[in-house]
Coordinates of C-alpha atoms in Angstrom, one line a residue:
M1 CA -59.1 -82.8 -106.4
L2 CA -59.8 -80.3 -108.9
K3 CA -57.4 -77.8 -107.4
Q4 CA -54.7 -80.4 -107.3
K5 CA -55.2 -81.1 -111.1
M6 CA -55.0 -77.4 -111.8
M7 CA -52.0 -77.0 -109.8
R8 CA -50.2 -79.9 -111.5
V9 CA -51.2 -78.2 -114.8
Y10 CA -49.7 -75.0 -113.6
I11 CA -46.3 -76.3 -112.6
Y12 CA -46.1 -78.2 -115.8
C13 CA -46.6 -75.0 -117.7
V14 CA -44.0 -73.2 -115.6
L15 CA -41.4 -76.0 -115.9
I16 CA -41.9 -76.0 -120.0
L17 CA -41.5 -72.1 -120.0
T18 CA -38.5 -72.3 -117.6
L19 CA -36.8 -74.9 -119.8
S20 CA -37.5 -72.8 -122.9
I21 CA -36.0 -69.5 -121.5
T22 CA -33.1 -71.5 -120.3
G23 CA -32.3 -73.0 -123.8
C24 CA -32.5 -69.5 -125.4
S25 CA -29.9 -68.1 -122.8
Q26 CA -27.7 -71.0 -123.1
A27 CA -27.5 -70.4 -126.9
A28 CA -26.1 -66.9 -126.3
Q29 CA -23.7 -67.4 -123.6
P30 CA -21.7 -70.2 -121.7
A31 CA -23.7 -72.3 -119.5
A32 CA -21.8 -71.3 -116.3
Q33 CA -22.8 -67.5 -116.8
P34 CA -26.6 -67.8 -116.7
A35 CA -26.6 -69.8 -113.6
Q36 CA -24.4 -67.3 -111.6
G37 CA -26.4 -64.4 -113.0
Q38 CA -29.7 -66.2 -112.0
D39 CA -28.4 -67.0 -108.5
S40 CA -26.9 -63.9 -107.5
K41 CA -29.7 -61.5 -108.9
S42 CA -33.0 -63.4 -108.7
S43 CA -34.9 -63.9 -105.4
A44 CA -36.8 -66.8 -107.2
P45 CA -34.2 -68.9 -109.1
A46 CA -35.3 -70.9 -112.0
A47 CA -35.7 -74.6 -111.1
I48 CA -33.0 -76.9 -112.6
A49 CA -34.2 -80.1 -114.4
S50 CA -33.0 -83.4 -112.7
I51 CA -31.1 -86.1 -114.3
P52 CA -30.5 -89.8 -113.1
E53 CA -26.9 -90.0 -113.8
L54 CA -23.8 -88.3 -115.1
K55 CA -20.4 -89.6 -116.1
I56 CA -17.3 -87.4 -115.2
G57 CA -13.8 -88.5 -116.5
L58 CA -11.2 -88.2 -113.6
P59 CA -7.5 -87.5 -114.6
G60 CA -6.1 -89.3 -111.6
D61 CA -7.0 -91.8 -108.9
A62 CA -8.6 -89.6 -105.9
G63 CA -8.7 -92.7 -103.6
L64 CA -11.3 -93.0 -100.9
L65 CA -11.1 -89.1 -100.5
N66 CA -9.0 -89.6 -97.3
F67 CA -7.5 -86.2 -97.2
Y68 CA -4.8 -87.6 -94.7
S69 CA -3.5 -89.8 -97.5
G70 CA -4.7 -87.9 -100.5
S71 CA -4.1 -84.6 -102.4
S72 CA -5.5 -81.1 -102.5
S73 CA -5.9 -81.5 -106.0
Y74 CA -9.0 -83.4 -105.4
D75 CA -10.7 -81.0 -102.9
Y76 CA -13.4 -80.8 -105.4
L77 CA -14.4 -84.5 -104.9
T78 CA -13.8 -84.4 -101.1
E79 CA -16.5 -81.8 -100.9
L80 CA -19.1 -83.8 -102.5
V81 CA -19.2 -85.9 -99.5
Y82 CA -18.0 -83.4 -96.8
D83 CA -19.2 -79.7 -95.8
K84 CA -17.6 -76.9 -94.1
L85 CA -18.9 -74.3 -91.9
F86 CA -18.7 -71.7 -94.6
S87 CA -18.7 -72.1 -98.3
P88 CA -17.3 -72.4 -100.9
S89 CA -13.8 -71.6 -100.0
P90 CA -11.3 -68.8 -98.8
Y91 CA -10.9 -68.0 -102.5
V92 CA -13.9 -65.7 -102.7
E93 CA -14.4 -62.5 -101.2
T94 CA -17.4 -63.4 -99.0
P95 CA -17.8 -67.0 -98.0
Q96 CA -21.4 -67.8 -97.0
P97 CA -22.5 -69.6 -93.9
W98 CA -23.1 -73.6 -94.7
L99 CA -23.1 -75.7 -91.7
A100 CA -22.6 -72.8 -89.6
E101 CA -25.9 -70.4 -89.2
S102 CA -23.3 -67.7 -88.0
A103 CA -19.9 -66.7 -86.9
K104 CA -19.3 -63.7 -84.6
Q105 CA -16.0 -62.2 -83.6
I106 CA -16.2 -61.3 -79.8
D107 CA -12.8 -59.6 -79.6
P108 CA -9.4 -60.1 -81.4
L109 CA -8.9 -63.5 -80.1
T110 CA -12.4 -65.0 -79.7
W111 CA -15.0 -66.2 -82.1
V112 CA -18.5 -67.7 -81.3
V113 CA -20.1 -70.0 -84.1
K114 CA -23.6 -71.2 -84.1
V115 CA -24.1 -74.4 -86.0
R116 CA -27.2 -75.6 -88.0
S117 CA -29.6 -77.7 -86.5
G118 CA -31.4 -80.7 -88.2
V119 CA -28.4 -81.8 -90.2
K120 CA -27.5 -85.5 -90.6
W121 CA -24.6 -87.5 -91.5
H122 CA -24.8 -90.0 -94.2
D123 CA -25.4 -92.7 -91.6
G124 CA -28.4 -91.0 -90.0
K125 CA -26.6 -89.6 -86.9
P126 CA -27.4 -86.0 -86.1
F127 CA -24.7 -83.5 -86.9
T128 CA -23.9 -81.4 -83.8
A129 CA -21.5 -78.7 -82.4
E130 CA -19.6 -81.7 -80.6
D131 CA -18.5 -82.7 -84.3
V132 CA -17.0 -79.2 -85.0
K133 CA -15.1 -79.3 -81.7
F134 CA -13.9 -82.8 -82.2
T135 CA -12.7 -82.0 -85.9
F136 CA -10.9 -78.8 -85.1
E137 CA -9.2 -80.4 -82.2
Y138 CA -8.4 -83.4 -84.2
Y139 CA -6.7 -81.2 -86.9
R140 CA -4.8 -79.2 -84.3
D141 CA -3.4 -82.0 -82.2
G142 CA -3.5 -85.1 -84.4
P143 CA -1.5 -86.2 -87.4
P144 CA -1.0 -83.3 -89.8
N145 CA -2.9 -83.0 -93.1
R146 CA -3.1 -80.1 -95.5
Y147 CA -5.7 -78.5 -93.3
T148 CA -4.0 -78.6 -89.8
H149 CA -2.1 -75.4 -90.1
H150 CA -5.4 -73.6 -90.0
M151 CA -5.8 -74.9 -86.3
S152 CA -2.3 -75.4 -85.1
E153 CA -0.1 -72.5 -86.4
V154 CA -1.6 -70.2 -89.0
P155 CA -3.8 -69.3 -87.1
R156 CA -3.4 -71.1 -83.8
V157 CA -6.5 -71.9 -82.1
E158 CA -5.7 -72.5 -78.4
K159 CA -9.0 -73.3 -76.8
I160 CA -12.3 -74.8 -78.3
T161 CA -15.3 -75.0 -75.9
L162 CA -18.9 -75.5 -76.3
D163 CA -21.1 -72.8 -74.8
D164 CA -24.2 -74.9 -75.5
A165 CA -25.3 -77.8 -77.7
S166 CA -25.2 -75.8 -80.8
T167 CA -22.4 -73.1 -80.1
V168 CA -18.8 -73.3 -80.4
R169 CA -16.2 -70.8 -79.0
M170 CA -12.8 -70.7 -80.2
T171 CA -9.9 -68.7 -78.8
C172 CA -6.7 -67.9 -80.8
A173 CA -3.2 -67.5 -79.6
Y174 CA -3.0 -64.2 -81.5
P175 CA -5.5 -62.2 -83.4
C176 CA -7.5 -64.1 -86.1
P177 CA -9.7 -61.5 -87.7
T178 CA -10.1 -63.6 -90.9
L179 CA -11.2 -67.0 -89.2
D180 CA -14.6 -67.2 -90.6
R181 CA -13.4 -66.2 -94.2
I182 CA -10.3 -68.4 -94.3
T183 CA -10.3 -71.3 -91.6
L184 CA -14.1 -71.8 -91.4
A185 CA -14.3 -71.8 -95.1
D186 CA -11.4 -74.5 -95.6
L187 CA -11.8 -77.1 -93.1
P188 CA -14.1 -79.9 -93.8
I189 CA -16.0 -81.2 -90.7
L190 CA -15.7 -85.0 -89.6
P191 CA -18.1 -87.2 -87.8
K192 CA -17.0 -87.6 -84.2
H193 CA -18.7 -90.8 -83.6
I194 CA -16.6 -92.4 -86.4
W195 CA -13.3 -90.5 -86.3
E196 CA -12.9 -90.6 -82.4
K197 CA -12.3 -94.3 -83.0
V198 CA -9.4 -93.9 -85.7
D199 CA -6.0 -94.1 -84.5
N200 CA -4.0 -93.9 -87.6
P201 CA -6.1 -91.8 -90.2
R202 CA -3.8 -92.5 -92.9
K203 CA -4.9 -96.2 -93.0
V204 CA -8.6 -95.6 -93.1
T205 CA -10.1 -97.7 -95.8
D206 CA -13.8 -97.3 -95.2
L207 CA -16.1 -95.4 -97.3
P208 CA -16.3 -91.9 -96.2
I209 CA -19.3 -90.7 -94.0
G210 CA -19.9 -87.0 -94.3
T211 CA -23.1 -84.5 -94.4
G212 CA -22.5 -83.5 -98.0
P213 CA -25.0 -83.9 -100.9
Y214 CA -23.4 -87.1 -102.2
K215 CA -22.3 -90.4 -100.8
L216 CA -19.3 -92.3 -102.2
V217 CA -20.9 -95.8 -102.4
D218 CA -18.3 -97.4 -104.5
Y219 CA -14.4 -97.3 -105.4
K220 CA -12.2 -99.5 -107.4
T221 CA -8.4 -98.5 -107.5
D222 CA -7.4 -96.8 -110.7
Q223 CA -10.9 -97.6 -112.1
Y224 CA -13.8 -95.6 -111.0
L225 CA -15.5 -93.7 -108.2
K226 CA -19.1 -93.8 -107.9
F227 CA -21.4 -91.2 -105.9
Q228 CA -25.0 -91.4 -104.9
A229 CA -27.2 -88.4 -104.2
N230 CA -28.0 -87.7 -100.6
D231 CA -31.7 -87.1 -100.9
E232 CA -31.8 -85.5 -97.4
F233 CA -29.1 -83.0 -98.0
F234 CA -29.7 -79.9 -95.8
M235 CA -29.6 -77.5 -98.8
G236 CA -32.0 -79.6 -100.9
K237 CA -32.1 -82.8 -102.9
P238 CA -29.1 -82.8 -105.5
V239 CA -30.4 -82.6 -109.2
V240 CA -28.1 -85.3 -110.4
G241 CA -29.1 -88.7 -108.9
S242 CA -25.8 -90.7 -109.5
I243 CA -22.2 -89.5 -110.5
V244 CA -19.9 -92.1 -112.0
M245 CA -16.4 -91.0 -112.3
P246 CA -14.3 -93.4 -114.4
I247 CA -10.4 -92.9 -113.9
I248 CA -8.8 -92.1 -117.2
K249 CA -5.2 -91.0 -116.7
D250 CA -4.1 -90.7 -120.3
P251 CA -5.3 -87.3 -121.8
T252 CA -6.0 -88.5 -125.3
A253 CA -8.1 -91.3 -124.0
M254 CA -10.1 -88.9 -121.8
F255 CA -10.9 -86.6 -124.7
N256 CA -11.7 -89.5 -127.1
A257 CA -14.0 -90.8 -124.4
L258 CA -15.8 -87.4 -124.4
R259 CA -16.2 -87.1 -128.0
S260 CA -17.7 -90.7 -128.3
G261 CA -20.2 -89.9 -125.4
E262 CA -18.6 -92.5 -123.0
I263 CA -18.2 -89.6 -120.4
D264 CA -20.3 -86.4 -120.3
V265 CA -17.6 -84.1 -119.0
A266 CA -13.7 -84.1 -118.9
G267 CA -12.3 -83.4 -115.5
R268 CA -9.2 -82.2 -117.2
S269 CA -8.7 -78.8 -119.0
V270 CA -8.8 -79.2 -122.7
S271 CA -5.2 -78.7 -124.1
P272 CA -4.9 -75.4 -126.3
E273 CA -4.4 -77.2 -129.5
L274 CA -7.7 -79.2 -129.2
L275 CA -9.8 -76.4 -128.0
D276 CA -11.2 -75.3 -131.4
S277 CA -12.1 -78.7 -132.5
F278 CA -14.2 -79.3 -129.4
K279 CA -16.0 -76.0 -129.8
K280 CA -17.1 -77.2 -133.1
L281 CA -18.5 -80.6 -132.1
P282 CA -22.3 -80.9 -132.2
N283 CA -23.9 -81.1 -128.5
M284 CA -20.6 -79.8 -127.0
K285 CA -19.9 -76.7 -125.1
V286 CA -16.5 -75.4 -123.5
I287 CA -16.5 -73.2 -120.5
K288 CA -13.4 -71.1 -119.7
T289 CA -12.7 -70.6 -115.9
S290 CA -10.0 -69.4 -113.7
E291 CA -8.0 -72.3 -112.4
L292 CA -6.4 -70.6 -109.5
S293 CA -3.3 -72.3 -110.2
L294 CA 0.3 -71.4 -111.7
A295 CA 3.2 -73.1 -113.4
E296 CA 6.3 -72.1 -111.5
I297 CA 10.1 -72.6 -111.4
R298 CA 11.0 -73.9 -108.1
V299 CA 14.4 -72.6 -107.0
N300 CA 16.6 -74.3 -104.4
Y301 CA 17.0 -71.4 -102.1
E302 CA 19.1 -73.4 -99.5
K303 CA 21.7 -74.2 -102.2
E304 CA 24.6 -72.0 -103.4
P305 CA 24.4 -69.6 -105.2
F306 CA 20.6 -69.7 -104.9
N307 CA 20.7 -68.8 -101.3
Q308 CA 21.6 -65.1 -102.8
P309 CA 18.4 -63.2 -102.9
E310 CA 20.0 -60.9 -105.7
L311 CA 20.7 -63.9 -107.9
R312 CA 17.0 -65.1 -107.4
Q313 CA 16.1 -61.7 -108.7
T314 CA 18.2 -61.9 -111.8
L315 CA 16.7 -65.3 -112.8
S316 CA 13.2 -63.8 -112.5
L317 CA 14.1 -60.8 -114.6
A318 CA 15.6 -63.0 -117.3
V319 CA 12.3 -64.8 -117.9
D320 CA 10.1 -63.6 -120.9
R321 CA 7.0 -64.9 -119.4
K322 CA 4.7 -63.7 -122.2
S323 CA 6.8 -65.3 -124.9
I324 CA 6.6 -68.6 -123.0
T325 CA 2.7 -68.2 -122.5
D326 CA 2.1 -67.4 -126.0
T327 CA 4.2 -70.5 -127.3
V328 CA 3.1 -73.3 -125.0
L329 CA -0.4 -72.2 -124.1
L330 CA -1.1 -70.5 -127.5
G331 CA -2.5 -67.5 -125.4
M332 CA -4.8 -69.9 -123.2
G333 CA -3.6 -68.4 -120.1
K334 CA -1.9 -65.2 -118.5
P335 CA 1.8 -64.7 -118.4
G336 CA 3.1 -64.6 -114.8
L337 CA 3.8 -61.0 -114.7
K338 CA 2.1 -60.5 -111.4
G339 CA 4.2 -62.9 -109.7
Y340 CA 3.1 -64.9 -106.8
P341 CA 0.4 -65.5 -105.4
H342 CA -2.4 -65.7 -108.0
P343 CA -3.7 -62.3 -109.2
D344 CA -7.3 -63.5 -109.2
S345 CA -7.4 -64.1 -105.5
P346 CA -9.0 -61.3 -103.5
W347 CA -6.2 -61.5 -101.0
T348 CA -3.4 -60.9 -103.7
N349 CA -1.7 -57.5 -103.9
P350 CA -3.2 -56.0 -107.1
N351 CA 0.0 -54.0 -107.7
L352 CA 2.6 -56.7 -108.0
S353 CA 4.9 -56.8 -110.8
T354 CA 7.6 -59.3 -112.1
P355 CA 8.7 -57.9 -115.5
F356 CA 11.0 -59.2 -118.0
D357 CA 14.2 -57.0 -118.2
A358 CA 17.2 -59.0 -119.6
E359 CA 19.3 -55.7 -119.4
K360 CA 18.7 -55.4 -115.9
S361 CA 19.3 -59.0 -115.1
K362 CA 22.8 -58.5 -116.6
E363 CA 23.4 -55.4 -114.6
L364 CA 22.7 -57.2 -111.4
L365 CA 24.8 -60.2 -112.3
E366 CA 27.7 -57.9 -113.1
K367 CA 27.2 -56.0 -109.6
L368 CA 27.2 -59.6 -108.0
D369 CA 30.6 -60.2 -109.8
Y370 CA 29.4 -62.9 -112.1
K371 CA 31.2 -62.0 -115.3
D372 CA 31.8 -64.0 -118.5
R373 CA 35.7 -64.3 -117.7
D374 CA 36.8 -66.5 -120.5
G375 CA 34.5 -65.4 -123.2
D376 CA 32.6 -68.6 -123.8
G377 CA 29.2 -66.9 -123.1
V378 CA 28.8 -68.2 -119.6
R379 CA 29.3 -66.1 -116.5
E380 CA 31.7 -67.3 -113.7
N381 CA 32.3 -66.2 -110.0
Q382 CA 35.7 -65.0 -108.9
A383 CA 36.7 -68.6 -108.4
G384 CA 36.0 -69.4 -112.1
K385 CA 32.9 -71.5 -111.4
Q386 CA 30.2 -71.2 -114.0
L387 CA 26.6 -70.4 -113.5
D388 CA 25.7 -73.7 -115.0
F389 CA 22.6 -75.4 -113.6
S390 CA 19.8 -78.0 -114.4
I391 CA 16.1 -77.4 -114.8
K392 CA 14.3 -80.7 -114.1
V393 CA 10.8 -81.2 -115.6
A394 CA 8.2 -84.2 -115.6
S395 CA 8.1 -86.2 -118.7
T396 CA 4.3 -86.3 -118.5
E397 CA 3.9 -82.6 -118.8
P398 CA 4.7 -81.4 -122.5
T399 CA 3.8 -77.8 -121.9
W400 CA 6.5 -77.7 -119.1
I401 CA 9.1 -79.4 -121.3
R402 CA 8.6 -76.7 -123.9
S403 CA 8.7 -74.1 -121.2
A404 CA 12.1 -75.6 -119.9
E405 CA 13.7 -75.4 -123.4
M406 CA 12.5 -71.8 -123.9
L407 CA 13.9 -70.9 -120.4
K408 CA 17.3 -72.5 -121.4
Q409 CA 17.5 -70.0 -124.4
Q410 CA 16.2 -67.0 -122.2
F411 CA 18.8 -67.8 -119.4
A412 CA 21.6 -68.0 -122.0
K413 CA 21.0 -64.5 -123.2
V414 CA 22.0 -63.1 -119.7
G415 CA 25.0 -65.6 -119.4
I416 CA 23.6 -68.5 -117.4
K417 CA 23.8 -72.1 -118.7
T418 CA 21.1 -74.4 -118.1
T419 CA 20.4 -78.1 -119.0
V420 CA 17.0 -79.5 -119.4
E421 CA 16.5 -83.0 -117.6
V422 CA 13.3 -84.8 -118.1
L423 CA 12.4 -87.2 -115.4
D424 CA 9.4 -89.2 -114.5
S425 CA 6.9 -87.6 -112.6
G426 CA 7.5 -89.8 -109.5
T427 CA 11.1 -88.5 -109.3
I428 CA 10.0 -84.9 -109.6
G429 CA 7.6 -85.5 -106.8
T430 CA 10.4 -86.3 -104.6
L431 CA 12.7 -83.2 -105.2
S432 CA 10.9 -80.9 -102.6
Q433 CA 11.8 -83.2 -99.7
S434 CA 15.2 -84.3 -101.0
K435 CA 16.6 -80.9 -102.1
K436 CA 18.6 -82.4 -104.8
Y437 CA 18.0 -80.1 -107.5
D438 CA 18.8 -76.5 -108.9
M439 CA 15.5 -75.7 -110.3
Y440 CA 12.5 -77.5 -111.4
I441 CA 9.1 -76.8 -112.9
S442 CA 6.2 -77.4 -111.0
S443 CA 2.5 -76.2 -110.3
I444 CA 0.6 -75.1 -107.2
G445 CA -3.2 -75.0 -106.9
P446 CA -5.6 -72.7 -105.2
H447 CA -4.9 -73.8 -101.6
G448 CA -1.2 -72.5 -102.3
V449 CA -1.9 -69.4 -104.3
A450 CA -5.2 -68.0 -103.1
D451 CA -5.3 -68.8 -99.6
P452 CA -3.7 -65.9 -97.5
D453 CA -3.0 -68.0 -94.4
Q454 CA -1.3 -70.6 -96.6
F455 CA 1.0 -68.0 -98.0
I456 CA 2.4 -67.5 -94.3
M457 CA 2.5 -71.1 -93.8
S458 CA 4.4 -71.7 -97.0
H459 CA 7.3 -69.7 -95.5
R460 CA 7.3 -72.0 -92.6
S461 CA 6.8 -75.3 -94.3
G462 CA 9.7 -75.7 -96.5
Y463 CA 7.9 -74.8 -99.8
L464 CA 8.5 -71.1 -100.2
W465 CA 10.8 -70.8 -97.1
T466 CA 12.0 -73.1 -94.4
K467 CA 11.2 -72.3 -90.6
G468 CA 14.2 -71.3 -88.5
L469 CA 16.2 -70.5 -91.8
A470 CA 17.4 -66.8 -91.6
Y471 CA 15.0 -64.3 -93.3
P472 CA 14.8 -61.1 -91.0
E473 CA 12.9 -59.0 -93.4
M474 CA 10.1 -61.5 -93.9
D475 CA 10.1 -62.5 -90.1
K476 CA 9.6 -58.8 -89.1
L477 CA 6.7 -58.7 -91.5
T478 CA 5.1 -61.8 -90.2
E479 CA 5.3 -60.7 -86.6
K480 CA 3.4 -57.6 -87.8
W481 CA 0.9 -59.7 -89.8
M482 CA 0.2 -62.0 -86.6
A483 CA -0.2 -58.9 -84.4
E484 CA -2.8 -57.2 -86.6
S485 CA -6.4 -57.4 -85.5
D486 CA -8.1 -55.7 -88.3
V487 CA -8.8 -57.5 -91.7
E488 CA -7.9 -54.7 -94.0
K489 CA -4.8 -53.7 -92.2
R490 CA -3.5 -57.3 -92.1
K491 CA -4.2 -57.5 -95.7
K492 CA -2.0 -54.6 -96.3
V493 CA 0.9 -56.4 -94.3
S494 CA 0.4 -59.4 -96.5
F495 CA 0.7 -57.1 -99.6
E496 CA 4.0 -55.9 -98.3
M497 CA 5.2 -59.6 -97.9
Q498 CA 4.1 -60.5 -101.4
E499 CA 6.1 -57.5 -102.8
L500 CA 9.2 -58.7 -100.7
F501 CA 8.8 -62.3 -101.9
N502 CA 8.6 -61.2 -105.6
R503 CA 11.8 -59.0 -105.3
Q504 CA 13.7 -62.3 -104.3
P505 CA 11.3 -65.1 -105.3
T506 CA 11.9 -68.8 -104.5
S507 CA 9.1 -69.6 -106.8
I508 CA 9.4 -67.7 -110.3
V509 CA 5.8 -67.9 -111.8
L510 CA 5.8 -68.7 -115.4
F511 CA 2.1 -68.5 -116.2
Y512 CA -1.4 -68.8 -115.1
P513 CA -3.3 -71.2 -117.1
D514 CA -6.9 -70.9 -118.0
Q515 CA -9.3 -74.0 -117.6
N516 CA -11.4 -74.8 -120.4
F517 CA -13.9 -77.7 -119.5
A518 CA -15.6 -79.4 -122.4
Y519 CA -18.9 -81.0 -121.8
R520 CA -21.8 -82.6 -123.5
S521 CA -24.7 -80.0 -123.4
D522 CA -27.3 -82.4 -124.5
K523 CA -26.6 -84.5 -121.4
Y524 CA -26.2 -81.6 -118.6
D525 CA -25.9 -78.0 -119.2
Q526 CA -26.4 -76.6 -115.7
W527 CA -23.0 -76.0 -114.5
V528 CA -21.9 -73.1 -112.6
E529 CA -18.4 -71.8 -111.9
S530 CA -16.8 -71.4 -108.6
L531 CA -13.5 -69.7 -108.4
G532 CA -10.6 -72.3 -107.8
F533 CA -12.8 -75.2 -108.6
G534 CA -13.8 -74.9 -112.2
I535 CA -17.3 -76.2 -112.8
I536 CA -16.9 -79.8 -111.2
H537 CA -18.1 -79.2 -107.9
K538 CA -21.0 -79.8 -105.6
Y539 CA -22.8 -76.5 -106.3
S540 CA -23.3 -77.6 -109.9
F541 CA -25.4 -80.4 -108.8
L542 CA -27.5 -78.5 -106.2
P543 CA -30.9 -76.9 -106.4
A544 CA -30.7 -73.2 -107.8
E545 CA -31.2 -71.5 -104.5
A546 CA -28.3 -73.4 -102.9
R547 CA -26.0 -72.3 -105.8
K548 CA -25.4 -68.9 -104.6
A549 CA -22.8 -70.1 -102.2
A550 CA -20.7 -71.1 -105.3
T551 CA -19.7 -67.5 -105.9
G552 CA -19.8 -66.2 -102.5
A553 CA -23.0 -63.9 -103.5
K554 CA -25.0 -62.7 -100.6

């Protein structure tokens, strides 16, 4: 009895000392940085104080987290409920085993994965290798979603078998050297006992069942989502008991709610003009993270004259990205001078360059025989047709509208006339499929700009290119990429593909925005950054030891 009392006193003292040290370190640097430093370097990470509830404002309705009907914009919410074999994502250098204990490549086409034992689904059923086999076959053979190409095409996993009750064997149609680092780090695992009964996954309306640290226990359309901690989570009991996420679509309302204490953190990046004011508020902190997203000009490469690679190059050269970034983001981001994909991804060629060179743009236009034949400042082709285009932009995105106005001026300097059309966001969302546009401004997130397999798929999906449309240079490199069985050699081929793309882009990158998350430090100050997810993700709510996976640190 005496020993137990002494032990309780000892634990209490250690906790007080830990909280004191944490408080001192947070005063000197952003909260996300101490957590990463402790996790990556310490063999005994400091304990994290638990809290009963946290309120996070969401900028949109994520629905029931059904990734057959939802958006990849809410991957960070889906992963509160579901887990993957490796974590946190394909966006870090070295994803760590999660639901998998290990993954071993047997030959260029074959991988063997050992899954964890003792893991349970939220309904108490045991997680098994059968769930993994079922999930991957469901993605490959069933209705498409944003994950399916990792099984059906890039790469193509032809055969999935069970060696035993805890071992999955996968055989690819062509070499798949990065299966563990990309595919297994991206695909959430589904419970077979539930999903094998689902005929149409897009019509699922039940609350999701996963193995993750949180259960979605309540949802009201356009009002809120509520999550409850899974106390039996295999990586440790979450330190936040309940997470309530009110849906606040209006940015002004979102930040007013944060100021007043109605929410504890905003799930929307603080706009540049508000940043200084939030940094000065008492009990408020701001963490700057890499968003792994970019703002882009989508060019209709199937339409004359944009089907000319050289013309797309002239457009890219005419864009003064630094001027746009400095003006519309007030410097809170990087100009898109490295082009596509995102330069912070470990899979991106570090030597990419998309410079601003108006004089070279004019020279190329002259070589293409686009000249100002009537002296009105706008170039025409030989038939007298002007280079006169529209740039469409969503009314809900003021920084994009300002960017479009600046682009109009920049294109005019090389003899290209543009008209800015401001449309509702719903109409903008249909343009990719309808192809009824010249150019429009959009954005693309981590899955599109940091996943190397998705870069290949984007050239087959109608986004960066359309499968079957002639592109012999890219097709040749794609064949070379698919044949390569060595990770580093394959990466070099992808670097060549990225260079080719940026010479004649169908997506002209404007800027890579920063994310600035504002939160109430008096309520919760244990956030950790995970590349591409910011700070709002499951690793921020897990015990210290489990947080290592957030950064991919071994």
